[in-house]
Amino acid sequence: MSVADPRVAVVTGGARGIGRQVVRWLAAEGFAVVVGYANDTDQAALAVKEIVEAGRRAIAVRADVADETAVAALFDRTEREYGGVDVVVHAAARTAAGTIADLDLSELDELHRVNIRGTFVVNQQAARHVRPGGAIVNFSSSDVGLAPEGQAAYVASKAAVEAITLILARELRGRDVTVNAVAPGPTATDLFFDGKDEQTIALLAARPPLQRLGTPEDIAEIVAFLAGPAARWVNGQVLRANGGIV
């Protein structure tokens, strides 16, 4: 990589929500960004258009994060386009609510596929490709610590993300690559608002001492920190970004 070449970031789930804001922040920090997405071609294209119009570099690549062949192709395309990979932000995930007694097991299987297998597959490729001085950032959830009723399947999947994060940080000993996770609390995204009434949203917004929902910008700034030079001594950690909910 020459002095003039930008650092390169892969962001899964980069077409919408927190992932989309992470794409914006990393591009603003000077990264060439690869927007990984599953289905939302139009939003991924808009994300790329926004970055390119701002004078930065970006492409969108479609990949199911649980499909190892597709994810390997995503990383290969990144290296062909930009010469390497410095940062991987794995923001792609899904959620499902339901009590242990009542949850449809097909929902559990899909959570396992996307949140656990998807994290493992993306981290496997990241471990093989990220250059020295790079960073891998996964997404957990503050619900892992809060253990709310009706969220057992989702929380279990995100607890697995935390385990993968810590173990990979140890397995990359000597590589000069950090591995951390961000665990947001309630954050104002389309996914968060989906299916919630105004009373539920108000109750969740009142829980943090800061008396508001998080924003995608709040979380993206933390990711940018973990991906940047100021966080080189932060490794194998889960940063609970939730405004103070305990």
mmCIF file of N, CA and C in Angstrom, residues 86-170:
data_model
loop_
_atom_site.group_PDB
_atom_site.id
_atom_site.type_symbol
_atom_site.label_atom_id
_atom_site.label_comp_id
_atom_site.label_asym_id
_atom_site.label_seq_id
_atom_site.Cartn_x
_atom_site.Cartn_y
_atom_site.Cartn_z
ATOM 1 N N ASP A 86 -8.181 -3.380 5.799
ATOM 2 C CA ASP A 86 -7.640 -2.891 7.074
ATOM 3 C C ASP A 86 -8.637 -2.967 8.217
ATOM 4 N N VAL A 87 -9.907 -2.768 7.920
ATOM 5 C CA VAL A 87 -10.944 -2.757 8.964
ATOM 6 C C VAL A 87 -12.138 -3.557 8.478
ATOM 7 N N VAL A 88 -12.686 -4.385 9.358
ATOM 8 C CA VAL A 88 -13.941 -5.086 9.088
ATOM 9 C C VAL A 88 -14.924 -4.753 10.195
ATOM 10 N N VAL A 89 -16.064 -4.202 9.825
ATOM 11 C CA VAL A 89 -17.151 -3.912 10.770
ATOM 12 C C VAL A 89 -18.317 -4.822 10.404
ATOM 13 N N HIS A 90 -18.632 -5.725 11.294
ATOM 14 C CA HIS A 90 -19.702 -6.692 11.028
ATOM 15 C C HIS A 90 -20.979 -6.227 11.735
ATOM 16 N N ALA A 91 -21.793 -5.482 10.982
ATOM 17 C CA ALA A 91 -23.021 -4.917 11.543
ATOM 18 C C ALA A 91 -24.279 -5.674 11.122
ATOM 19 N N ALA A 92 -24.160 -6.603 10.189
ATOM 20 C CA ALA A 92 -25.337 -7.335 9.711
ATOM 21 C C ALA A 92 -25.859 -8.255 10.805
ATOM 22 N N ALA A 93 -27.177 -8.233 11.015
ATOM 23 C CA ALA A 93 -27.791 -9.075 12.051
ATOM 24 C C ALA A 93 -29.292 -9.084 11.845
ATOM 25 N N ARG A 94 -29.960 -9.948 12.582
ATOM 26 C CA ARG A 94 -31.406 -9.925 12.625
ATOM 27 C C ARG A 94 -31.853 -10.109 14.059
ATOM 28 N N THR A 95 -33.125 -9.804 14.323
ATOM 29 C CA THR A 95 -33.672 -9.932 15.666
ATOM 30 C C THR A 95 -35.010 -10.653 15.606
ATOM 31 N N ALA A 96 -35.400 -11.202 16.736
ATOM 32 C CA ALA A 96 -36.707 -11.849 16.860
ATOM 33 C C ALA A 96 -37.059 -11.884 18.334
ATOM 34 N N ALA A 97 -38.320 -11.624 18.636
ATOM 35 C CA ALA A 97 -38.785 -11.619 20.024
ATOM 36 C C ALA A 97 -39.753 -12.765 20.249
ATOM 37 N N GLY A 98 -39.741 -13.296 21.453
ATOM 38 C CA GLY A 98 -40.666 -14.361 21.825
ATOM 39 C C GLY A 98 -40.158 -15.088 23.053
ATOM 40 N N THR A 99 -41.062 -15.518 23.910
ATOM 41 C CA THR A 99 -40.646 -16.243 25.105
ATOM 42 C C THR A 99 -40.091 -17.608 24.721
ATOM 43 N N ILE A 100 -39.318 -18.165 25.617
ATOM 44 C CA ILE A 100 -38.756 -19.486 25.378
ATOM 45 C C ILE A 100 -39.870 -20.506 25.152
ATOM 46 N N ALA A 101 -40.954 -20.369 25.903
ATOM 47 C CA ALA A 101 -42.063 -21.319 25.771
ATOM 48 C C ALA A 101 -42.757 -21.225 24.422
ATOM 49 N N ASP A 102 -42.772 -20.037 23.826
ATOM 50 C CA ASP A 102 -43.621 -19.819 22.659
ATOM 51 C C ASP A 102 -42.877 -19.565 21.348
ATOM 52 N N LEU A 103 -41.590 -19.309 21.379
ATOM 53 C CA LEU A 103 -40.883 -18.914 20.161
ATOM 54 C C LEU A 103 -40.914 -20.043 19.128
ATOM 55 N N ASP A 104 -41.242 -19.677 17.910
ATOM 56 C CA ASP A 104 -41.166 -20.608 16.797
ATOM 57 C C ASP A 104 -39.687 -20.960 16.566
ATOM 58 N N LEU A 105 -39.364 -22.236 16.569
ATOM 59 C CA LEU A 105 -37.967 -22.639 16.463
ATOM 60 C C LEU A 105 -37.342 -22.292 15.120
ATOM 61 N N SER A 106 -38.168 -22.028 14.122
ATOM 62 C CA SER A 106 -37.597 -21.556 12.856
ATOM 63 C C SER A 106 -36.974 -20.173 13.033
ATOM 64 N N GLU A 107 -37.545 -19.356 13.931
ATOM 65 C CA GLU A 107 -36.938 -18.052 14.240
ATOM 66 C C GLU A 107 -35.589 -18.244 14.930
ATOM 67 N N LEU A 108 -35.524 -19.200 15.840
ATOM 68 C CA LEU A 108 -34.256 -19.498 16.508
ATOM 69 C C LEU A 108 -33.203 -19.934 15.492
ATOM 70 N N ASP A 109 -33.601 -20.788 14.569
ATOM 71 C CA ASP A 109 -32.662 -21.270 13.558
ATOM 72 C C ASP A 109 -32.139 -20.126 12.690
ATOM 73 N N GLU A 110 -33.020 -19.182 12.337
ATOM 74 C CA GLU A 110 -32.588 -18.065 11.497
ATOM 75 C C GLU A 110 -31.669 -17.112 12.264
ATOM 76 N N LEU A 111 -31.961 -16.892 13.550
ATOM 77 C CA LEU A 111 -31.061 -16.084 14.378
ATOM 78 C C LEU A 111 -29.687 -16.745 14.463
ATOM 79 N N HIS A 112 -29.678 -18.051 14.653
ATOM 80 C CA HIS A 112 -28.415 -18.770 14.721
ATOM 81 C C HIS A 112 -27.656 -18.615 13.406
ATOM 82 N N ARG A 113 -28.370 -18.755 12.300
ATOM 83 C CA ARG A 113 -27.729 -18.694 10.996
ATOM 84 C C ARG A 113 -27.096 -17.329 10.736
ATOM 85 N N VAL A 114 -27.870 -16.266 10.966
ATOM 86 C CA VAL A 114 -27.377 -14.925 10.639
ATOM 87 C C VAL A 114 -26.430 -14.400 11.721
ATOM 88 N N ASN A 115 -26.858 -14.448 12.973
ATOM 89 C CA ASN A 115 -26.102 -13.784 14.033
ATOM 90 C C ASN A 115 -24.876 -14.574 14.499
ATOM 91 N N ILE A 116 -24.992 -15.890 14.550
ATOM 92 C CA ILE A 116 -23.854 -16.687 15.020
ATOM 93 C C ILE A 116 -23.006 -17.167 13.841
ATOM 94 N N ARG A 117 -23.618 -17.945 12.942
ATOM 95 C CA ARG A 117 -22.847 -18.415 11.791
ATOM 96 C C ARG A 117 -22.325 -17.236 10.965
ATOM 97 N N GLY A 118 -23.173 -16.208 10.766
ATOM 98 C CA GLY A 118 -22.745 -15.043 9.992
ATOM 99 C C GLY A 118 -21.548 -14.355 10.619
ATOM 100 N N THR A 119 -21.566 -14.193 11.929
ATOM 101 C CA THR A 119 -20.428 -13.580 12.610
ATOM 102 C C THR A 119 -19.185 -14.448 12.470
ATOM 103 N N PHE A 120 -19.358 -15.753 12.626
ATOM 104 C CA PHE A 120 -18.217 -16.656 12.513
ATOM 105 C C PHE A 120 -17.620 -16.608 11.105
ATOM 106 N N VAL A 121 -18.477 -16.645 10.092
ATOM 107 C CA VAL A 121 -18.001 -16.642 8.705
ATOM 108 C C VAL A 121 -17.275 -15.340 8.380
ATOM 109 N N VAL A 122 -17.871 -14.199 8.740
ATOM 110 C CA VAL A 122 -17.236 -12.905 8.456
ATOM 111 C C VAL A 122 -15.927 -12.770 9.221
ATOM 112 N N ASN A 123 -15.909 -13.182 10.485
ATOM 113 C CA ASN A 123 -14.686 -13.090 11.275
ATOM 114 C C ASN A 123 -13.610 -14.042 10.760
ATOM 115 N N GLN A 124 -14.023 -15.193 10.239
ATOM 116 C CA GLN A 124 -13.053 -16.118 9.657
ATOM 117 C C GLN A 124 -12.329 -15.476 8.480
ATOM 118 N N GLN A 125 -13.088 -14.839 7.589
ATOM 119 C CA GLN A 125 -12.469 -14.159 6.458
ATOM 120 C C GLN A 125 -11.654 -12.947 6.910
ATOM 121 N N ALA A 126 -12.166 -12.229 7.908
ATOM 122 C CA ALA A 126 -11.413 -11.083 8.429
ATOM 123 C C ALA A 126 -10.067 -11.537 8.999
ATOM 124 N N ALA A 127 -10.082 -12.651 9.729
ATOM 125 C CA ALA A 127 -8.844 -13.167 10.316
ATOM 126 C C ALA A 127 -7.831 -13.535 9.240
ATOM 127 N N ARG A 128 -8.319 -13.940 8.083
ATOM 128 C CA ARG A 128 -7.434 -14.341 6.992
ATOM 129 C C ARG A 128 -6.921 -13.157 6.174
ATOM 130 N N HIS A 129 -7.640 -12.035 6.211
ATOM 131 C CA HIS A 129 -7.342 -10.964 5.266
ATOM 132 C C HIS A 129 -6.887 -9.635 5.886
ATOM 133 N N VAL A 130 -7.284 -9.321 7.112
ATOM 134 C CA VAL A 130 -6.987 -7.985 7.649
ATOM 135 C C VAL A 130 -5.482 -7.801 7.836
ATOM 136 N N ARG A 131 -4.999 -6.665 7.370
ATOM 137 C CA ARG A 131 -3.570 -6.373 7.406
ATOM 138 C C ARG A 131 -3.118 -5.933 8.798
ATOM 139 N N PRO A 132 -1.812 -6.063 9.109
ATOM 140 C CA PRO A 132 -1.302 -5.559 10.388
ATOM 141 C C PRO A 132 -1.683 -4.095 10.590
ATOM 142 N N GLY A 133 -2.006 -3.766 11.836
ATOM 143 C CA GLY A 133 -2.474 -2.423 12.158
ATOM 144 C C GLY A 133 -3.968 -2.256 11.980
ATOM 145 N N GLY A 134 -4.654 -3.347 11.616
ATOM 146 C CA GLY A 134 -6.084 -3.273 11.341
ATOM 147 C C GLY A 134 -6.950 -3.571 12.547
ATOM 148 N N ALA A 135 -8.254 -3.589 12.292
ATOM 149 C CA ALA A 135 -9.229 -3.773 13.370
ATOM 150 C C ALA A 135 -10.449 -4.525 12.854
ATOM 151 N N ILE A 136 -11.003 -5.355 13.728
ATOM 152 C CA ILE A 136 -12.261 -6.048 13.480
ATOM 153 C C ILE A 136 -13.234 -5.612 14.561
ATOM 154 N N VAL A 137 -14.423 -5.161 14.153
ATOM 155 C CA VAL A 137 -15.431 -4.691 15.102
ATOM 156 C C VAL A 137 -16.727 -5.454 14.854
ATOM 157 N N ASN A 138 -17.160 -6.194 15.854
ATOM 158 C CA ASN A 138 -18.430 -6.918 15.787
ATOM 159 C C ASN A 138 -19.515 -6.152 16.529
ATOM 160 N N PHE A 139 -20.754 -6.605 16.350
ATOM 161 C CA PHE A 139 -21.879 -5.991 17.054
ATOM 162 C C PHE A 139 -22.569 -7.004 17.954
ATOM 163 N N SER A 140 -22.548 -6.704 19.243
ATOM 164 C CA SER A 140 -23.336 -7.441 20.226
ATOM 165 C C SER A 140 -24.566 -6.606 20.547
ATOM 166 N N SER A 141 -25.071 -6.723 21.757
ATOM 167 C CA SER A 141 -26.216 -5.936 22.221
ATOM 168 C C SER A 141 -26.127 -5.789 23.731
ATOM 169 N N SER A 142 -26.541 -4.626 24.232
ATOM 170 C CA SER A 142 -26.592 -4.438 25.678
ATOM 171 C C SER A 142 -27.579 -5.391 26.342
ATOM 172 N N ASP A 143 -28.482 -5.969 25.549
ATOM 173 C CA ASP A 143 -29.423 -6.941 26.106
ATOM 174 C C ASP A 143 -28.723 -8.178 26.652
ATOM 175 N N VAL A 144 -27.481 -8.445 26.232
ATOM 176 C CA VAL A 144 -26.746 -9.577 26.785
ATOM 177 C C VAL A 144 -26.586 -9.409 28.295
ATOM 178 N N GLY A 145 -26.330 -8.200 28.739
ATOM 179 C CA GLY A 145 -26.216 -7.939 30.167
ATOM 180 C C GLY A 145 -27.552 -7.718 30.860
ATOM 181 N N LEU A 146 -28.517 -7.163 30.125
ATOM 182 C CA LEU A 146 -29.811 -6.816 30.721
ATOM 183 C C LEU A 146 -30.762 -8.008 30.811
ATOM 184 N N ALA A 147 -30.603 -8.984 29.918
ATOM 185 C CA ALA A 147 -31.404 -10.215 29.901
ATOM 186 C C ALA A 147 -32.908 -9.957 29.989
ATOM 187 N N PRO A 148 -33.466 -9.189 29.043
ATOM 188 C CA PRO A 148 -34.906 -8.910 29.094
ATOM 189 C C PRO A 148 -35.739 -10.133 28.720
ATOM 190 N N GLU A 149 -36.900 -10.227 29.326
ATOM 191 C CA GLU A 149 -37.822 -11.309 28.988
ATOM 192 C C GLU A 149 -38.234 -11.196 27.524
ATOM 193 N N GLY A 150 -38.444 -12.342 26.898
ATOM 194 C CA GLY A 150 -38.869 -12.364 25.509
ATOM 195 C C GLY A 150 -37.750 -12.223 24.507
ATOM 196 N N GLN A 151 -36.503 -12.192 24.981
ATOM 197 C CA GLN A 151 -35.365 -11.982 24.082
ATOM 198 C C GLN A 151 -34.311 -13.082 24.207
ATOM 199 N N ALA A 152 -34.691 -14.249 24.694
ATOM 200 C CA ALA A 152 -33.699 -15.292 24.971
ATOM 201 C C ALA A 152 -32.931 -15.700 23.718
ATOM 202 N N ALA A 153 -33.640 -15.904 22.617
ATOM 203 C CA ALA A 153 -32.967 -16.369 21.397
ATOM 204 C C ALA A 153 -32.001 -15.313 20.869
ATOM 205 N N TYR A 154 -32.464 -14.071 20.828
ATOM 206 C CA TYR A 154 -31.621 -12.982 20.339
ATOM 207 C C TYR A 154 -30.418 -12.777 21.253
ATOM 208 N N VAL A 155 -30.647 -12.742 22.561
ATOM 209 C CA VAL A 155 -29.557 -12.532 23.511
ATOM 210 C C VAL A 155 -28.547 -13.671 23.436
ATOM 211 N N ALA A 156 -29.026 -14.891 23.295
ATOM 212 C CA ALA A 156 -28.108 -16.019 23.178
ATOM 213 C C ALA A 156 -27.222 -15.875 21.944
ATOM 214 N N SER A 157 -27.809 -15.410 20.849
ATOM 215 C CA SER A 157 -27.013 -15.245 19.628
ATOM 216 C C SER A 157 -25.969 -14.153 19.796
ATOM 217 N N LYS A 158 -26.321 -13.091 20.502
ATOM 218 C CA LYS A 158 -25.362 -12.007 20.693
ATOM 219 C C LYS A 158 -24.311 -12.350 21.750
ATOM 220 N N ALA A 159 -24.659 -13.189 22.718
ATOM 221 C CA ALA A 159 -23.646 -13.681 23.658
ATOM 222 C C ALA A 159 -22.596 -14.489 22.911
ATOM 223 N N ALA A 160 -23.027 -15.228 21.884
ATOM 224 C CA ALA A 160 -22.072 -15.961 21.053
ATOM 225 C C ALA A 160 -21.143 -15.006 20.316
ATOM 226 N N VAL A 161 -21.671 -13.866 19.868
ATOM 227 C CA VAL A 161 -20.827 -12.863 19.204
ATOM 228 C C VAL A 161 -19.725 -12.386 20.156
ATOM 229 N N GLU A 162 -20.067 -12.172 21.410
ATOM 230 C CA GLU A 162 -19.072 -11.721 22.380
ATOM 231 C C GLU A 162 -17.996 -12.783 22.594
ATOM 232 N N ALA A 163 -18.398 -14.054 22.631
ATOM 233 C CA ALA A 163 -17.427 -15.131 22.798
ATOM 234 C C ALA A 163 -16.488 -15.204 21.593
ATOM 235 N N ILE A 164 -17.053 -15.118 20.392
ATOM 236 C CA ILE A 164 -16.234 -15.144 19.178
ATOM 237 C C ILE A 164 -15.237 -13.983 19.185
ATOM 238 N N THR A 165 -15.701 -12.812 19.606
ATOM 239 C CA THR A 165 -14.852 -11.612 19.631
ATOM 240 C C THR A 165 -13.636 -11.808 20.528
ATOM 241 N N LEU A 166 -13.863 -12.266 21.753
ATOM 242 C CA LEU A 166 -12.761 -12.439 22.703
ATOM 243 C C LEU A 166 -11.788 -13.513 22.226
ATOM 244 N N ILE A 167 -12.314 -14.628 21.752
ATOM 245 C CA ILE A 167 -11.438 -15.719 21.330
ATOM 246 C C ILE A 167 -10.623 -15.325 20.102
ATOM 247 N N LEU A 168 -11.249 -14.632 19.143
ATOM 248 C CA LEU A 168 -10.486 -14.219 17.964
ATOM 249 C C LEU A 168 -9.389 -13.231 18.344
ATOM 250 N N ALA A 169 -9.674 -12.326 19.279
ATOM 251 C CA ALA A 169 -8.628 -11.396 19.731
ATOM 252 C C ALA A 169 -7.414 -12.167 20.237
ATOM 253 N N ARG A 170 -7.655 -13.256 20.949
ATOM 254 C CA ARG A 170 -6.545 -14.066 21.463
ATOM 255 C C ARG A 170 -5.865 -14.852 20.352
#
